[in-house]
Amino acid sequence: MSSSTSSSRNIAFYTMFIAAITMLPAVGLVNWLTRSAESSAGDIFGIQRIRSVIESMDYMAEVDGDTALFVGSSLVKDGFSPRVFDAALAQASGSRVTSFNVGMGNMKPSYQKILVRRMAETFALHQRNAALTLIEFNPFLVTDARQQFRPFMTEQIQAVLMSPDEVMDTLWDDPERFARLVSIKYLRNGVSAEAITGGVRFLVGQAQAQAPMMNQLTDDQLKHIQQLSEFRSELNKYIYQEHPVTKKSHVWNPLTQGGLIDMMDLSPQAQALAAKISGEMRHPKALEMDLAGRIQCCDIENLSFNDKLIDEFIDTVKSAQRFSDRVEIVVMPRNRKWVQPSPEGQQRLAQMLAHLQQVTGVTVHNYQEHEAFDESAFYDVTHLSMDSGRPLFSTILAQDVAGYFIQNNKQ
């Protein structure tokens, strides 16, 4: 490296440092506003869950005994109960396993790849291996349409997921990106300016797109929306009273092994209310709007897959193999009444699953057509419900992987 080049880079670094110092008051105000918004409205920036998972990786790597990890999207976050899985696995195989839910919203392979790479580094640091790592393949998160959806979220999520070394590696290749990553990761608590402005634009666009449908709502449908809001408010009161520590269930919590609050955690009154909410959420008009959104954002019916995302998913599986005794791919159940892939989409999915199994050499558990999951197992067109779908899926998955642990115990 020439002295002139080194001098230029030093000047660029110090310029960015001085700029960051002068921005601190404004950044402090933004942080206060975003933290206040998250405190009152939940994970509105899509980053709280991701931050909490990153902060919990050492904990997952340090737990004694056999561990199982399930890495995936919000379908995993909402649909997998580690404690139900562990109990069912113990009954089916006699094995004592501690599983963890590592599901996060919108976790397309571009993000999964970074997350699993960091998990591999963490487990290597603790000189541990996971007994089993399950990687979700979500068909509608690997499409061309999904690759183009919400581009303003990409750098924010990558910044939170990246290790300090990975952020530093961008300094010489792309100093401007390095400055943005540092700002997001260390100054903005993981919330980028683009996510704030882009999120507002997205919400406005969604409201404009849904306005015609909202205008068509009948009095019965409006009453349903009001009733659902009241039920949710009442359930939140129960959860705050009965589980003051885990009330923010979307935040990764060791008490629930990263899973959400389960039915078994609730009083009979709260359980009845949770079941009512699932039923109310299955209102045909709500499901119709939800499906329309999935078609628009993710091409959920035709499934035109994106080559780059597929390659990143394969890299994710290979990274998981670095710190896992066994890796398997899971495709979550499909709400067959509402999500009906076209013949071309079905063919593409079947070919893709065969390709993934051939390239990675791992078992693929495909629950898309599983008869146990009818409409009542979901609370919308894609996510399993808390009252029925989640415990059912967690039990069936445990039974399906039990053979590996039985064989392992005999050896």
Coordinates of C-alpha atoms in Angstrom, one line a residue:
M1 CA 0.0 0.0 0.0
S2 CA 1.4 3.4 -1.0
S3 CA 1.9 6.2 1.5
S4 CA -0.6 8.4 -0.4
T5 CA -3.3 5.7 -0.3
S6 CA -2.7 5.1 3.4
S7 CA -2.9 8.8 4.0
S8 CA -6.1 9.1 2.0
R9 CA -7.7 6.3 4.0
N10 CA -6.7 7.8 7.3
I11 CA -8.2 11.2 6.3
A12 CA -11.4 9.4 5.3
F13 CA -11.5 7.6 8.6
Y14 CA -11.0 10.7 10.7
T15 CA -13.5 12.6 8.6
M16 CA -16.1 10.0 9.3
F17 CA -15.2 10.0 13.0
I18 CA -15.6 13.8 13.3
A19 CA -18.9 13.6 11.4
A20 CA -20.2 11.0 13.8
I21 CA -19.3 13.1 16.8
T22 CA -21.2 16.1 15.4
M23 CA -24.2 13.9 14.7
L24 CA -24.5 12.6 18.3
P25 CA -27.2 15.0 19.5
A26 CA -29.4 14.3 16.6
V27 CA -28.8 10.6 16.8
G28 CA -29.6 10.7 20.5
L29 CA -33.0 12.3 19.8
V30 CA -33.8 9.7 17.1
N31 CA -32.8 6.9 19.5
W32 CA -35.1 8.3 22.1
L33 CA -38.0 8.5 19.7
T34 CA -37.4 5.0 18.3
R35 CA -37.1 3.4 21.7
S36 CA -40.3 5.1 22.9
A37 CA -42.1 3.8 19.8
E38 CA -40.8 0.3 20.4
S39 CA -41.8 0.4 24.0
S40 CA -45.3 1.4 23.3
A41 CA -46.0 -0.3 19.9
G42 CA -43.7 -3.4 19.9
D43 CA -41.3 -4.5 17.2
I44 CA -42.4 -1.9 14.7
F45 CA -38.9 -1.6 13.1
G46 CA -38.5 -5.4 12.8
I47 CA -35.3 -5.4 14.8
Q48 CA -36.1 -6.1 18.5
R49 CA -36.3 -9.8 17.9
I50 CA -33.1 -9.8 15.9
R51 CA -31.2 -7.8 18.5
S52 CA -32.3 -10.2 21.2
V53 CA -31.3 -13.3 19.3
I54 CA -27.8 -11.9 18.7
E55 CA -27.4 -11.1 22.4
S56 CA -28.5 -14.7 23.3
M57 CA -26.2 -16.7 21.1
D58 CA -23.6 -17.3 23.8
Y59 CA -26.4 -18.6 26.1
M60 CA -27.5 -21.1 23.5
A61 CA -23.9 -22.3 23.0
E62 CA -23.3 -22.7 26.7
V63 CA -26.3 -24.8 27.7
D64 CA -25.3 -28.3 28.9
G65 CA -26.4 -31.4 27.1
D66 CA -27.8 -32.0 23.7
T67 CA -29.2 -28.9 22.0
A68 CA -31.4 -28.5 19.0
L69 CA -31.8 -25.2 17.1
F70 CA -34.6 -24.2 14.7
V71 CA -33.6 -21.3 12.5
G72 CA -36.2 -19.6 10.3
S73 CA -38.7 -16.9 9.6
S74 CA -41.7 -15.7 11.6
L75 CA -43.4 -19.0 10.6
V76 CA -40.9 -20.6 12.9
K77 CA -41.1 -17.9 15.5
D78 CA -44.9 -18.2 15.8
G79 CA -45.2 -21.9 14.9
F80 CA -42.5 -23.7 17.0
S81 CA -42.7 -24.3 20.7
P82 CA -39.3 -25.5 22.1
R83 CA -40.9 -26.8 25.3
V84 CA -43.6 -28.8 23.6
F85 CA -41.0 -30.2 21.2
D86 CA -38.6 -31.2 24.0
A87 CA -41.4 -33.0 25.9
A88 CA -42.6 -34.8 22.8
L89 CA -39.1 -35.8 21.8
A90 CA -38.3 -37.1 25.3
Q91 CA -41.5 -39.3 25.0
A92 CA -40.7 -40.5 21.5
S93 CA -37.0 -41.2 21.9
G94 CA -36.1 -41.1 25.6
S95 CA -33.6 -38.3 24.8
R96 CA -33.3 -35.2 26.9
V97 CA -32.8 -32.3 24.5
T98 CA -32.9 -28.5 25.0
S99 CA -34.2 -26.9 21.8
F100 CA -34.3 -23.2 20.9
N101 CA -36.5 -21.2 18.7
V102 CA -34.4 -18.9 16.4
G103 CA -37.2 -17.7 14.2
M104 CA -37.4 -14.1 13.2
G105 CA -39.6 -12.0 11.0
N106 CA -38.7 -11.7 7.3
M107 CA -35.7 -13.9 7.7
K108 CA -34.9 -14.4 4.0
P109 CA -31.6 -16.3 3.2
S110 CA -29.6 -13.1 2.8
Y111 CA -30.1 -12.6 6.5
Q112 CA -30.1 -16.3 7.6
K113 CA -26.7 -16.7 6.0
I114 CA -25.1 -14.0 8.2
L115 CA -27.0 -15.2 11.3
V116 CA -25.9 -18.9 11.0
R117 CA -22.3 -17.8 10.2
R118 CA -22.3 -15.9 13.5
M119 CA -23.8 -18.9 15.3
A120 CA -21.0 -21.1 13.9
E121 CA -18.4 -18.7 15.2
T122 CA -20.1 -18.6 18.6
F123 CA -20.4 -22.4 19.0
A124 CA -16.7 -22.7 17.8
L125 CA -15.7 -20.2 20.5
H126 CA -17.3 -22.3 23.2
Q127 CA -16.0 -25.5 21.6
R128 CA -19.5 -26.9 21.3
N129 CA -21.7 -28.5 18.7
A130 CA -25.5 -28.5 18.4
A131 CA -26.9 -32.0 18.2
L132 CA -29.4 -31.0 15.6
T133 CA -30.0 -27.8 13.6
L134 CA -33.2 -27.4 11.6
I135 CA -33.1 -24.7 8.9
E136 CA -36.5 -23.5 7.5
F137 CA -36.9 -23.3 3.8
N138 CA -39.7 -20.8 3.3
P139 CA -40.7 -20.9 -0.4
F140 CA -42.2 -17.4 -0.6
L141 CA -39.1 -15.8 1.0
V142 CA -36.8 -16.9 -1.8
T143 CA -38.7 -15.5 -4.8
D144 CA -37.8 -12.7 -7.2
A145 CA -40.6 -10.6 -5.7
R146 CA -39.4 -11.1 -2.2
Q147 CA -35.9 -10.1 -3.1
Q148 CA -37.3 -6.7 -4.3
F149 CA -39.6 -6.2 -1.3
R150 CA -38.7 -3.6 1.4
P151 CA -35.1 -2.9 0.2
F152 CA -34.8 -0.2 2.9
M153 CA -34.7 -3.0 5.5
T154 CA -31.7 -4.8 4.1
E155 CA -28.8 -2.8 5.4
Q156 CA -30.4 -2.4 8.8
I157 CA -30.9 -6.1 9.4
Q158 CA -27.4 -6.9 8.0
A159 CA -25.8 -4.3 10.3
V160 CA -27.4 -5.9 13.4
L161 CA -26.5 -9.4 12.4
M162 CA -22.9 -8.7 11.3
S163 CA -20.0 -9.2 13.7
P164 CA -17.7 -6.3 14.5
D165 CA -15.0 -7.9 12.4
E166 CA -17.4 -8.2 9.4
V167 CA -18.4 -4.5 9.8
M168 CA -14.7 -3.5 9.9
D169 CA -14.0 -5.5 6.8
T170 CA -16.2 -3.2 4.8
L171 CA -14.1 -0.1 5.7
W172 CA -11.5 -0.3 2.9
D173 CA -13.8 -1.8 0.3
D174 CA -16.7 0.6 0.8
P175 CA -16.1 3.4 3.3
E176 CA -19.5 4.9 2.8
R177 CA -21.2 1.6 3.6
F178 CA -18.9 1.2 6.6
A179 CA -20.1 4.5 7.9
R180 CA -23.7 3.6 7.5
L181 CA -23.2 0.2 9.2
V182 CA -21.4 1.7 12.1
S183 CA -24.1 4.3 12.5
I184 CA -26.9 1.7 12.5
K185 CA -25.1 -0.8 14.7
Y186 CA -23.5 1.4 17.3
L187 CA -25.2 4.8 17.2
R188 CA -28.8 4.0 16.2
N189 CA -29.5 0.9 18.2
G190 CA -30.1 -1.1 15.0
V191 CA -32.6 1.3 13.4
S192 CA -31.6 2.9 10.2
A193 CA -32.8 6.2 8.9
E194 CA -33.9 4.4 5.7
A195 CA -36.0 2.0 7.8
I196 CA -37.8 4.9 9.4
T197 CA -38.5 6.8 6.2
G198 CA -39.0 3.7 4.1
G199 CA -41.3 2.2 6.6
V200 CA -43.5 5.3 6.6
R201 CA -43.7 5.2 2.8
F202 CA -44.5 1.5 2.9
L203 CA -47.3 2.0 5.5
V204 CA -48.8 4.9 3.5
G205 CA -48.6 2.8 0.3
Q206 CA -50.2 -0.2 2.0
A207 CA -53.0 2.1 3.4
Q208 CA -53.6 3.5 0.0
A209 CA -53.7 0.0 -1.6
Q210 CA -56.1 -1.3 1.1
A211 CA -58.3 1.7 1.3
P212 CA -60.7 0.4 -1.5
M213 CA -61.1 -2.9 0.3
M214 CA -61.6 -1.2 3.7
N215 CA -64.3 1.0 2.2
Q216 CA -66.2 -2.2 1.3
L217 CA -66.3 -3.5 4.9
T218 CA -69.8 -4.2 6.2
D219 CA -71.0 -3.3 9.6
D220 CA -70.5 -6.9 10.6
Q221 CA -66.8 -6.8 9.5
L222 CA -66.2 -3.5 11.3
K223 CA -67.7 -4.9 14.5
H224 CA -65.4 -7.9 14.1
I225 CA -62.3 -5.6 13.9
Q226 CA -63.4 -3.8 17.1
Q227 CA -64.1 -7.1 18.9
L228 CA -60.7 -8.5 17.9
S229 CA -59.0 -5.3 19.2
E230 CA -60.8 -5.7 22.5
F231 CA -59.9 -9.4 22.9
R232 CA -56.2 -8.6 22.2
S233 CA -56.2 -5.8 24.8
E234 CA -57.8 -8.1 27.3
L235 CA -55.3 -10.9 26.6
N236 CA -52.4 -8.5 27.0
K237 CA -53.6 -7.6 30.4
Y238 CA -53.6 -11.3 31.4
I239 CA -50.1 -11.8 30.0
Y240 CA -48.8 -8.7 31.8
Q241 CA -50.3 -10.0 35.1
E242 CA -49.3 -13.6 34.7
H243 CA -45.9 -13.2 33.0
P244 CA -44.4 -9.8 33.8
V245 CA -40.9 -11.0 32.7
T246 CA -41.9 -12.6 29.4
K247 CA -44.6 -10.2 28.4
K248 CA -42.6 -9.0 25.3
S249 CA -42.8 -12.5 23.9
H250 CA -41.3 -11.5 20.5
V251 CA -38.0 -10.7 22.3
W252 CA -35.8 -13.8 22.7
N253 CA -36.1 -15.1 26.2
P254 CA -34.3 -18.0 27.9
L255 CA -37.3 -18.7 30.0
T256 CA -39.3 -19.8 26.9
Q257 CA -36.2 -21.0 25.1
G258 CA -36.7 -18.3 22.5
G259 CA -40.3 -19.4 21.9
L260 CA -43.4 -17.3 22.4
I261 CA -45.7 -17.6 25.3
D262 CA -47.5 -20.9 25.0
M263 CA -51.1 -21.9 26.0
M264 CA -49.7 -23.9 28.9
D265 CA -48.3 -20.6 30.3
L266 CA -51.8 -19.1 30.6
S267 CA -54.6 -19.3 33.0
P268 CA -57.8 -21.1 31.8
Q269 CA -59.4 -17.7 31.3
A270 CA -56.5 -16.4 29.2
Q271 CA -56.4 -19.7 27.2
A272 CA -60.1 -19.3 26.3
L273 CA -59.4 -15.8 25.2
A274 CA -56.4 -16.8 23.0
A275 CA -58.6 -19.4 21.3
K276 CA -61.2 -16.7 20.6
I277 CA -58.6 -14.4 19.1
S278 CA -57.4 -17.1 16.7
G279 CA -61.0 -17.7 15.6
E280 CA -61.7 -14.0 15.1
M281 CA -58.5 -13.6 13.1
R282 CA -59.7 -16.1 10.6
H283 CA -62.4 -13.8 9.4
P284 CA -62.7 -14.3 5.6
K285 CA -62.2 -10.6 4.8
A286 CA -59.0 -10.4 6.9
L287 CA -57.6 -13.6 5.3
E288 CA -58.5 -12.2 1.8
M289 CA -56.5 -9.1 2.5
D290 CA -53.6 -11.1 4.0
L291 CA -53.4 -13.3 1.0
A292 CA -53.4 -10.3 -1.4
G293 CA -50.4 -8.9 0.5
R294 CA -48.5 -12.2 0.3
I295 CA -49.2 -12.4 -3.4
Q296 CA -47.9 -8.8 -3.9
C297 CA -44.8 -9.0 -1.7
C298 CA -43.7 -12.6 -2.2
D299 CA -45.3 -14.3 -5.2
I300 CA -46.7 -16.9 -2.9
E301 CA -48.7 -18.7 -5.6
N302 CA -46.4 -18.8 -8.6
L303 CA -43.1 -19.1 -6.7
S304 CA -40.6 -17.8 -9.2
F305 CA -37.4 -18.5 -7.3
N306 CA -34.5 -16.1 -7.1
D307 CA -31.1 -17.8 -7.9
K308 CA -29.1 -15.6 -5.5
L309 CA -31.4 -16.3 -2.6
I310 CA -31.3 -20.0 -3.3
D311 CA -27.5 -20.0 -3.4
E312 CA -27.5 -18.1 -0.1
F313 CA -29.9 -20.6 1.5
I314 CA -27.5 -23.4 0.4
D315 CA -24.6 -21.5 2.0
T316 CA -26.7 -21.2 5.2
V317 CA -27.1 -25.0 5.4
K318 CA -23.4 -25.5 4.8
S319 CA -22.6 -23.0 7.6
A320 CA -24.9 -24.8 9.9
Q321 CA -23.0 -28.1 9.2
R322 CA -19.9 -26.5 10.6
F323 CA -21.3 -26.5 14.2
S324 CA -24.0 -29.2 14.1
D325 CA -23.8 -32.9 14.4
R326 CA -26.8 -33.1 12.0
V327 CA -28.6 -30.5 9.9
E328 CA -32.1 -30.9 8.3
I329 CA -34.3 -28.7 6.2
V330 CA -37.9 -28.0 7.3
V331 CA -40.7 -26.6 5.1
M332 CA -43.5 -25.4 7.4
P333 CA -47.2 -26.4 6.9
R334 CA -49.3 -24.5 4.3
N335 CA -52.8 -23.2 4.9
R336 CA -54.2 -25.2 2.1
K337 CA -57.6 -23.6 2.0
W338 CA -56.1 -20.1 1.3
V339 CA -52.7 -20.6 -0.2
Q340 CA -53.0 -22.6 -3.4
P341 CA -49.9 -22.5 -5.6
S342 CA -50.4 -22.6 -9.3
P343 CA -49.4 -25.9 -11.1
E344 CA -46.2 -24.2 -12.2
G345 CA -45.5 -23.0 -8.6
Q346 CA -46.1 -26.5 -7.3
Q347 CA -43.7 -28.0 -9.9
R348 CA -41.1 -25.4 -9.2
L349 CA -41.3 -26.1 -5.4
A350 CA -41.0 -29.9 -5.9
Q351 CA -38.0 -29.5 -8.2
M352 CA -36.4 -27.0 -5.8
L353 CA -36.7 -29.3 -2.7
A354 CA -35.2 -32.2 -4.7
H355 CA -32.4 -29.9 -5.8
L356 CA -31.7 -28.7 -2.2
Q357 CA -31.6 -32.3 -0.9
Q358 CA -29.2 -33.4 -3.7
V359 CA -26.9 -30.4 -3.3
T360 CA -26.8 -30.3 0.5
G361 CA -27.2 -34.0 1.3
V362 CA -29.6 -33.3 4.1
T363 CA -33.0 -34.6 4.9
V364 CA -36.0 -32.4 3.9
H365 CA -39.1 -32.5 6.0
N366 CA -41.9 -31.0 3.9
Y367 CA -45.1 -30.3 5.8
Q368 CA -46.8 -28.2 3.0
E369 CA -49.4 -30.9 2.3
H370 CA -49.6 -32.5 5.8
E371 CA -53.2 -33.5 6.4
A372 CA -53.1 -32.7 10.1
F373 CA -53.0 -28.9 9.4
D374 CA -56.3 -27.5 8.2
E375 CA -57.5 -23.9 8.3
S376 CA -58.1 -24.1 12.1
A377 CA -54.4 -24.6 12.7
F378 CA -53.6 -21.1 11.4
Y379 CA -54.4 -17.6 12.6
D380 CA -53.8 -16.1 9.1
V381 CA -52.9 -17.4 5.7
T382 CA -49.4 -18.5 6.7
H383 CA -48.8 -18.6 10.5
L384 CA -49.7 -21.4 12.8
S385 CA -52.0 -20.5 15.7
M386 CA -51.0 -20.4 19.3
D387 CA -53.9 -22.5 20.5
S388 CA -53.8 -25.4 18.1
G389 CA -51.2 -25.2 15.2
R390 CA -48.1 -24.5 17.3
P391 CA -48.4 -27.4 19.7
L392 CA -49.5 -29.7 17.0
F393 CA -46.6 -28.9 14.7
S394 CA -44.0 -29.0 17.5
T395 CA -45.2 -32.5 18.5
I396 CA -45.3 -33.9 15.0
L397 CA -41.8 -32.5 14.2
A398 CA -40.4 -34.0 17.4
Q399 CA -41.8 -37.4 16.4
D400 CA -40.3 -37.1 13.0
V401 CA -36.8 -36.4 14.2
A402 CA -36.9 -38.8 17.1
G403 CA -35.3 -41.6 15.0
Y404 CA -32.1 -39.7 14.8
F405 CA -31.8 -39.4 18.6
I406 CA -32.8 -43.0 19.1
Q407 CA -30.1 -44.2 16.7
N408 CA -27.6 -41.8 18.3
N409 CA -28.3 -43.1 21.8
K410 CA -27.7 -46.7 20.7
Q411 CA -24.3 -45.9 19.2

